[in-house]
């Protein structure tokens, strides 16, 4: 059994002993996090052999797959340490190239390739913001090339698809992070005060409403919350009112345009109907309905 701490063991001996212990990922994670200082020294030790570095990558990959909820913070701690360590930034590609030329006695190239892919996958899933560094993107690109050339790999097609998808996902995050941050237009609209209390507005459109689009109209909020009940009522009232008025305005604009262009006066509207020979037969005022007009349509049109 591996001890819970490296004690006086040298980093190489500690790594080898831990590897041979074949611990489950949760117990392995606990030991690696406790021995973080030793792990960091081992990674930065240029005298540590490729064999032991490969074993260390395997141990970290295995530990990072721990899904126990109580160990989440420790996984994040391990991945955070690894993300800017030389095992990712400067030693990863030389290690992979070196192993292809001189296979480790305990850890072959295919396994090392898979271990790095596992680490990057866990890093992307748990801490995607750490995947957009040039070193990580470069490592993913290098792994993609290595997998493509690995003809004797049993799961080559699966690994190729996975690395390709991983790279695309990371690049999407990188592109999104590089975009300038803009305040949403709708959030800016919320700061504008209405020109009048919506309760004082006539439901029936007037001449200005029919001829011109409204100067003040805010979007319906699909995401987020309204600032107040009045904010909600104001937005909804103006939108519903515009839904009623805009077809009339569009039809009138189309009529005026076609009336100028077609001198015969005989045309159809795409956005409305034209009733000709209409006369006002009565006009009255009602307390409930306001001004009321009684119209008489052309009998020939009515028959149709």
Tab-separated table of C-alpha atoms in Angstrom:
chain	number	residue	atom	x	y	z
A	1	UNK	CA	0.000	0.000	0.000
A	2	UNK	CA	1.140	3.536	-0.711
A	3	UNK	CA	1.639	5.776	2.248
A	4	UNK	CA	-0.589	8.795	2.677
A	5	UNK	CA	2.362	11.137	2.180
A	6	UNK	CA	5.680	10.885	0.365
A	7	UNK	CA	7.640	11.100	3.600
A	8	UNK	CA	11.362	11.092	2.841
A	9	UNK	CA	10.971	9.347	-0.508
A	10	UNK	CA	12.526	11.021	-3.515
A	11	UNK	CA	9.958	12.260	-6.095
A	12	UNK	CA	10.881	9.499	-8.546
A	13	UNK	CA	10.513	6.790	-5.892
A	14	UNK	CA	7.274	8.328	-4.640
A	15	UNK	CA	5.777	8.397	-8.156
A	16	UNK	CA	6.826	4.834	-8.907
A	17	UNK	CA	5.524	3.505	-5.600
A	18	UNK	CA	2.216	5.315	-6.054
A	19	UNK	CA	1.868	3.975	-9.590
A	20	UNK	CA	2.488	0.386	-8.506
A	21	UNK	CA	-0.035	0.691	-5.669
A	22	UNK	CA	-2.855	0.781	-8.253
A	23	UNK	CA	-5.138	2.864	-6.021
A	24	UNK	CA	-8.675	3.913	-6.901
A	25	UNK	CA	-8.997	7.443	-8.259
A	26	UNK	CA	-10.478	8.918	-5.066
A	27	UNK	CA	-7.710	7.677	-2.774
A	28	UNK	CA	-5.115	8.579	-5.380
A	29	UNK	CA	-6.536	12.098	-5.617
A	30	UNK	CA	-6.327	12.563	-1.861
A	31	UNK	CA	-2.649	11.578	-1.815
A	32	UNK	CA	-1.698	13.744	-4.805
A	33	UNK	CA	-3.348	16.835	-3.357
A	34	UNK	CA	-1.634	16.320	-0.005
A	35	UNK	CA	1.685	15.895	-1.818
A	36	UNK	CA	1.150	18.890	-4.129
A	37	UNK	CA	4.472	20.500	-3.219
A	38	UNK	CA	6.332	17.281	-3.988
A	39	UNK	CA	4.463	16.950	-7.287
A	40	UNK	CA	5.370	20.505	-8.271
A	41	UNK	CA	9.028	19.896	-7.492
A	42	UNK	CA	8.953	16.688	-9.498
A	43	UNK	CA	7.429	18.442	-12.513
A	44	UNK	CA	10.031	21.212	-12.382
A	45	UNK	CA	12.908	18.787	-11.837
A	46	UNK	CA	14.651	18.553	-15.205
A	47	UNK	CA	16.536	15.476	-13.999
A	48	UNK	CA	13.335	13.473	-13.568
A	49	UNK	CA	13.218	10.877	-16.334
A	50	UNK	CA	10.577	10.706	-19.044
A	51	UNK	CA	9.542	7.375	-17.558
A	52	UNK	CA	8.606	8.944	-14.238
A	53	UNK	CA	7.021	11.993	-15.854
A	54	UNK	CA	4.832	9.679	-17.926
A	55	UNK	CA	3.806	7.791	-14.808
A	56	UNK	CA	2.988	11.085	-13.087
A	57	UNK	CA	0.779	12.142	-16.020
A	58	UNK	CA	-1.029	8.818	-15.737
A	59	UNK	CA	-1.585	9.274	-11.992
A	60	UNK	CA	-2.923	12.805	-12.457
A	61	UNK	CA	-5.208	11.702	-15.298
A	62	UNK	CA	-6.628	8.895	-13.174
A	63	UNK	CA	-7.118	11.130	-10.131
A	64	UNK	CA	-8.802	13.873	-12.193
A	65	UNK	CA	-11.602	11.492	-13.195
A	66	UNK	CA	-12.792	11.188	-9.596
A	67	UNK	CA	-16.513	11.979	-9.563
A	68	UNK	CA	-17.102	11.866	-5.802
A	69	UNK	CA	-18.915	15.070	-4.900
A	70	UNK	CA	-16.911	15.540	-1.713
A	71	UNK	CA	-13.709	15.524	-3.781
A	72	UNK	CA	-14.760	18.154	-6.334
A	73	UNK	CA	-12.680	20.897	-4.752
A	74	UNK	CA	-9.610	18.666	-4.691
A	75	UNK	CA	-10.001	17.809	-8.385
A	76	UNK	CA	-10.219	21.519	-9.185
A	77	UNK	CA	-7.152	22.158	-7.055
A	78	UNK	CA	-5.195	19.475	-8.901
A	79	UNK	CA	-6.265	20.673	-12.353
A	80	UNK	CA	-5.613	24.298	-11.487
A	81	UNK	CA	-2.081	23.417	-10.406
A	82	UNK	CA	-1.521	21.421	-13.566
A	83	UNK	CA	-2.930	23.982	-16.023
A	84	UNK	CA	0.017	26.367	-15.743
A	85	UNK	CA	2.671	23.818	-14.810
A	86	UNK	CA	5.482	22.832	-17.150
A	87	UNK	CA	3.810	19.443	-17.567
A	88	UNK	CA	1.347	21.313	-19.791
A	89	UNK	CA	3.262	24.398	-20.890
A	90	UNK	CA	6.767	23.219	-21.819
A	91	UNK	CA	7.349	19.532	-21.058
A	92	UNK	CA	4.239	17.945	-22.561
A	93	UNK	CA	5.218	17.942	-26.238
A	94	UNK	CA	8.895	17.012	-25.640
A	95	UNK	CA	7.658	14.235	-23.359
A	96	UNK	CA	5.317	12.873	-26.021
A	97	UNK	CA	7.983	13.137	-28.704
A	98	UNK	CA	10.563	11.513	-26.436
A	99	UNK	CA	8.321	8.611	-25.579
A	100	UNK	CA	7.635	7.919	-29.247
A	101	UNK	CA	11.374	7.434	-29.692
A	102	UNK	CA	12.010	5.580	-26.442
A	103	UNK	CA	9.005	3.754	-25.023
A	104	UNK	CA	8.767	3.660	-21.262
A	105	UNK	CA	9.157	0.271	-19.656
A	106	UNK	CA	5.999	0.817	-17.616
A	107	UNK	CA	3.946	3.276	-19.646
A	108	UNK	CA	3.645	3.199	-23.423
A	109	UNK	CA	2.942	6.034	-25.837
A	110	UNK	CA	-0.703	5.153	-26.480
A	111	UNK	CA	-1.463	5.285	-22.778
A	112	UNK	CA	0.372	8.600	-22.377
A	113	UNK	CA	-1.586	10.020	-25.302
A	114	UNK	CA	-4.833	8.879	-23.722
A	115	UNK	CA	-3.790	10.301	-20.333
A	116	UNK	CA	-3.170	13.763	-21.751
A	117	UNK	CA	-6.499	13.676	-23.577
A	118	UNK	CA	-8.237	12.691	-20.326
A	119	UNK	CA	-6.589	15.557	-18.434
A	120	UNK	CA	-7.580	18.101	-21.078
A	121	UNK	CA	-11.108	16.729	-21.157
A	122	UNK	CA	-11.476	17.100	-17.394
A	123	UNK	CA	-9.925	20.566	-17.555
A	124	UNK	CA	-12.409	21.607	-20.236
A	125	UNK	CA	-15.415	20.174	-18.385
A	126	UNK	CA	-14.538	21.507	-14.945
A	127	UNK	CA	-12.552	24.695	-15.637
A	128	UNK	CA	-13.117	25.715	-19.282
A	129	UNK	CA	-11.629	29.184	-18.767
A	130	UNK	CA	-8.219	27.545	-18.227
A	131	UNK	CA	-8.347	25.831	-21.632
A	132	UNK	CA	-7.958	28.961	-23.732
A	133	UNK	CA	-4.260	29.553	-23.084
A	134	UNK	CA	-1.876	29.229	-26.053
A	135	UNK	CA	-0.116	26.296	-24.370
A	136	UNK	CA	-3.305	24.270	-23.926
A	137	UNK	CA	-4.546	25.046	-27.443
A	138	UNK	CA	-1.123	24.143	-28.834
A	139	UNK	CA	-1.097	20.873	-26.901
A	140	UNK	CA	-4.560	19.940	-28.192
A	141	UNK	CA	-3.429	20.656	-31.749
A	142	UNK	CA	-0.319	18.529	-31.235
A	143	UNK	CA	-2.374	15.672	-29.778
A	144	UNK	CA	-4.681	15.816	-32.781
A	145	UNK	CA	-1.723	15.325	-35.095
A	146	UNK	CA	-0.293	12.517	-32.979
A	147	UNK	CA	-3.601	10.652	-32.881
A	148	UNK	CA	-3.975	10.970	-36.653
A	149	UNK	CA	-0.552	9.393	-37.153
A	150	UNK	CA	-1.128	6.653	-34.582
A	151	UNK	CA	-2.142	3.865	-36.980
A	152	UNK	CA	-1.639	1.061	-34.464
A	153	UNK	CA	-3.944	2.621	-31.872
A	154	UNK	CA	-7.001	0.448	-31.214
A	155	UNK	CA	-9.398	3.346	-30.584
A	156	UNK	CA	-7.920	5.683	-33.188
A	157	UNK	CA	-11.207	6.795	-34.784
A	158	UNK	CA	-12.805	7.426	-31.419
A	159	UNK	CA	-9.787	9.394	-30.207
A	160	UNK	CA	-9.607	11.419	-33.437
A	161	UNK	CA	-13.265	12.407	-33.129
A	162	UNK	CA	-12.866	13.263	-29.478
A	163	UNK	CA	-9.750	15.429	-29.908
A	164	UNK	CA	-11.305	17.188	-32.914
A	165	UNK	CA	-14.451	17.967	-30.918
A	166	UNK	CA	-12.400	19.066	-27.914
A	167	UNK	CA	-10.390	21.484	-30.035
A	168	UNK	CA	-13.533	22.964	-31.594
A	169	UNK	CA	-15.121	23.434	-28.170
A	170	UNK	CA	-12.012	25.119	-26.781
A	171	UNK	CA	-11.724	27.414	-29.802
A	172	UNK	CA	-15.361	28.458	-29.391
A	173	UNK	CA	-14.657	29.439	-25.797
A	174	UNK	CA	-11.494	31.284	-26.846
A	175	UNK	CA	-13.373	33.213	-29.541
A	176	UNK	CA	-16.172	34.074	-27.129
A	177	UNK	CA	-13.714	35.314	-24.511
A	178	UNK	CA	-11.914	37.447	-27.100
A	179	UNK	CA	-15.087	39.294	-28.091
A	180	UNK	CA	-15.513	42.745	-26.548
A	181	UNK	CA	-18.060	42.768	-23.786
A	182	UNK	CA	-21.108	44.817	-24.677
A	183	UNK	CA	-23.995	45.751	-22.482
A	184	UNK	CA	-27.151	44.194	-23.869
A	185	UNK	CA	-29.280	46.665	-25.752
A	186	UNK	CA	-32.333	45.564	-23.817
A	187	UNK	CA	-30.608	46.323	-20.506
A	188	UNK	CA	-29.846	49.827	-21.780
A	189	UNK	CA	-33.497	50.276	-22.778
A	190	UNK	CA	-34.555	49.533	-19.211
A	191	UNK	CA	-32.799	52.695	-18.079
A	192	UNK	CA	-34.932	54.987	-20.281
A	193	UNK	CA	-37.942	56.643	-18.672
A	194	UNK	CA	-41.198	56.595	-20.705
A	195	UNK	CA	-42.169	59.981	-22.216
A	196	UNK	CA	-45.604	59.717	-20.594
A	197	UNK	CA	-47.592	57.509	-18.255
A	198	UNK	CA	-49.047	54.719	-20.387
A	199	UNK	CA	-52.327	55.075	-18.471
A	200	UNK	CA	-52.900	58.457	-20.120
A	201	UNK	CA	-52.482	57.102	-23.656
A	202	UNK	CA	-55.534	56.583	-25.861
A	203	UNK	CA	-56.204	53.009	-26.850
A	204	UNK	CA	-57.659	54.251	-30.136
A	205	UNK	CA	-54.844	55.417	-32.442
A	206	UNK	CA	-54.681	59.037	-33.498
A	207	UNK	CA	-53.372	60.637	-36.680
A	208	UNK	CA	-49.761	60.665	-35.432
A	209	UNK	CA	-49.988	56.985	-34.501
A	210	UNK	CA	-51.249	56.017	-37.953
A	211	UNK	CA	-48.705	58.091	-39.854
A	212	UNK	CA	-45.545	57.530	-37.803
A	213	UNK	CA	-43.951	54.679	-35.881
A	214	UNK	CA	-43.703	55.259	-32.124
A	215	UNK	CA	-40.574	56.954	-30.811
A	216	UNK	CA	-40.590	54.940	-27.602
A	217	UNK	CA	-41.016	51.172	-27.722
A	218	UNK	CA	-39.103	48.670	-25.604
A	219	UNK	CA	-38.565	44.978	-26.255
A	220	UNK	CA	-40.394	42.248	-24.397
A	221	UNK	CA	-38.071	40.735	-21.793
A	222	UNK	CA	-37.530	37.044	-22.477
A	223	UNK	CA	-34.585	36.765	-20.100
A	224	UNK	CA	-34.126	38.700	-16.904
A	225	UNK	CA	-36.686	40.521	-14.798
A	226	UNK	CA	-38.636	43.734	-15.076
A	227	UNK	CA	-37.638	46.580	-12.817
A	228	UNK	CA	-41.142	46.971	-11.397
A	229	UNK	CA	-44.808	46.285	-12.062
A	230	UNK	CA	-45.147	49.640	-13.846
A	231	UNK	CA	-42.163	48.745	-16.030
A	232	UNK	CA	-43.857	45.484	-17.035
A	233	UNK	CA	-47.252	47.116	-17.711
A	234	UNK	CA	-45.706	49.958	-19.715
A	235	UNK	CA	-43.724	47.601	-21.958
A	236	UNK	CA	-46.656	45.260	-22.555
A	237	UNK	CA	-49.249	48.007	-23.172
A	238	UNK	CA	-47.098	49.770	-25.759
A	239	UNK	CA	-46.249	46.503	-27.521
A	240	UNK	CA	-49.890	45.374	-27.707
A	241	UNK	CA	-50.954	48.813	-28.895
A	242	UNK	CA	-48.301	48.807	-31.610
A	243	UNK	CA	-49.377	45.305	-32.692
A	244	UNK	CA	-52.833	46.750	-33.357
A	245	UNK	CA	-51.756	50.001	-34.999
A	246	UNK	CA	-48.844	48.855	-37.173
A	247	UNK	CA	-50.982	46.853	-39.695
A	248	UNK	CA	-53.137	49.951	-40.259
A	249	UNK	CA	-50.034	52.129	-40.667
A	250	UNK	CA	-48.438	49.657	-43.079
A	251	UNK	CA	-51.599	49.472	-45.176
A	252	UNK	CA	-51.885	53.259	-45.306
A	253	UNK	CA	-48.241	53.659	-46.360
A	254	UNK	CA	-48.689	51.032	-49.072
A	255	UNK	CA	-51.885	52.717	-50.268
A	256	UNK	CA	-50.210	56.136	-50.521
A	257	UNK	CA	-47.276	54.692	-52.449
A	258	UNK	CA	-49.413	52.752	-54.936
A	259	UNK	CA	-51.814	55.657	-55.310
A	260	UNK	CA	-48.896	57.773	-56.513
A	261	UNK	CA	-47.498	55.099	-58.809
A	262	UNK	CA	-50.708	53.688	-60.333
A	263	UNK	CA	-52.709	56.510	-61.844
A	264	UNK	CA	-55.730	54.396	-62.682
A	265	UNK	CA	-56.409	53.978	-58.975
A	266	UNK	CA	-57.117	50.287	-59.444
A	267	UNK	CA	-54.813	48.193	-57.310
A	268	UNK	CA	-54.774	45.710	-54.461
A	269	UNK	CA	-52.904	46.006	-51.197
A	270	UNK	CA	-50.670	43.293	-49.792
A	271	UNK	CA	-51.106	44.528	-46.233
A	272	UNK	CA	-54.789	45.495	-46.191
A	273	UNK	CA	-58.074	45.918	-48.037
A	274	UNK	CA	-59.321	48.997	-49.910
A	275	UNK	CA	-63.042	49.786	-49.778
A	276	UNK	CA	-64.104	52.357	-52.355
A	277	UNK	CA	-67.243	54.478	-52.574
A	278	UNK	CA	-67.695	54.508	-48.802
A	279	UNK	CA	-69.898	57.222	-47.312
A	280	UNK	CA	-70.487	58.454	-43.765
A	281	UNK	CA	-74.214	58.305	-43.077
A	282	UNK	CA	-74.205	59.251	-39.416
A	283	UNK	CA	-71.911	60.675	-36.747
A	284	UNK	CA	-72.550	60.646	-33.000
A	285	UNK	CA	-70.802	60.845	-29.662
A	286	UNK	CA	-71.103	58.166	-27.004
A	287	UNK	CA	-69.933	58.223	-23.395
A	288	UNK	CA	-68.841	54.601	-23.681
A	289	UNK	CA	-67.388	54.630	-27.195
A	290	UNK	CA	-66.487	58.265	-27.817
A	291	UNK	CA	-66.941	59.540	-31.364
A	292	UNK	CA	-68.852	57.027	-33.501
A	293	UNK	CA	-69.180	56.988	-37.281
A	294	UNK	CA	-71.757	54.969	-39.187
A	295	UNK	CA	-70.448	53.979	-42.620
A	296	UNK	CA	-72.179	52.715	-45.713
A	297	UNK	CA	-70.211	50.487	-48.079
A	298	UNK	CA	-70.667	50.256	-51.812
A	299	UNK	CA	-73.540	47.766	-52.339
A	300	UNK	CA	-71.649	46.129	-55.192
A	301	UNK	CA	-68.708	45.431	-52.887
A	302	UNK	CA	-70.940	44.117	-50.111
A	303	UNK	CA	-72.558	41.581	-52.459
A	304	UNK	CA	-69.164	40.020	-53.131
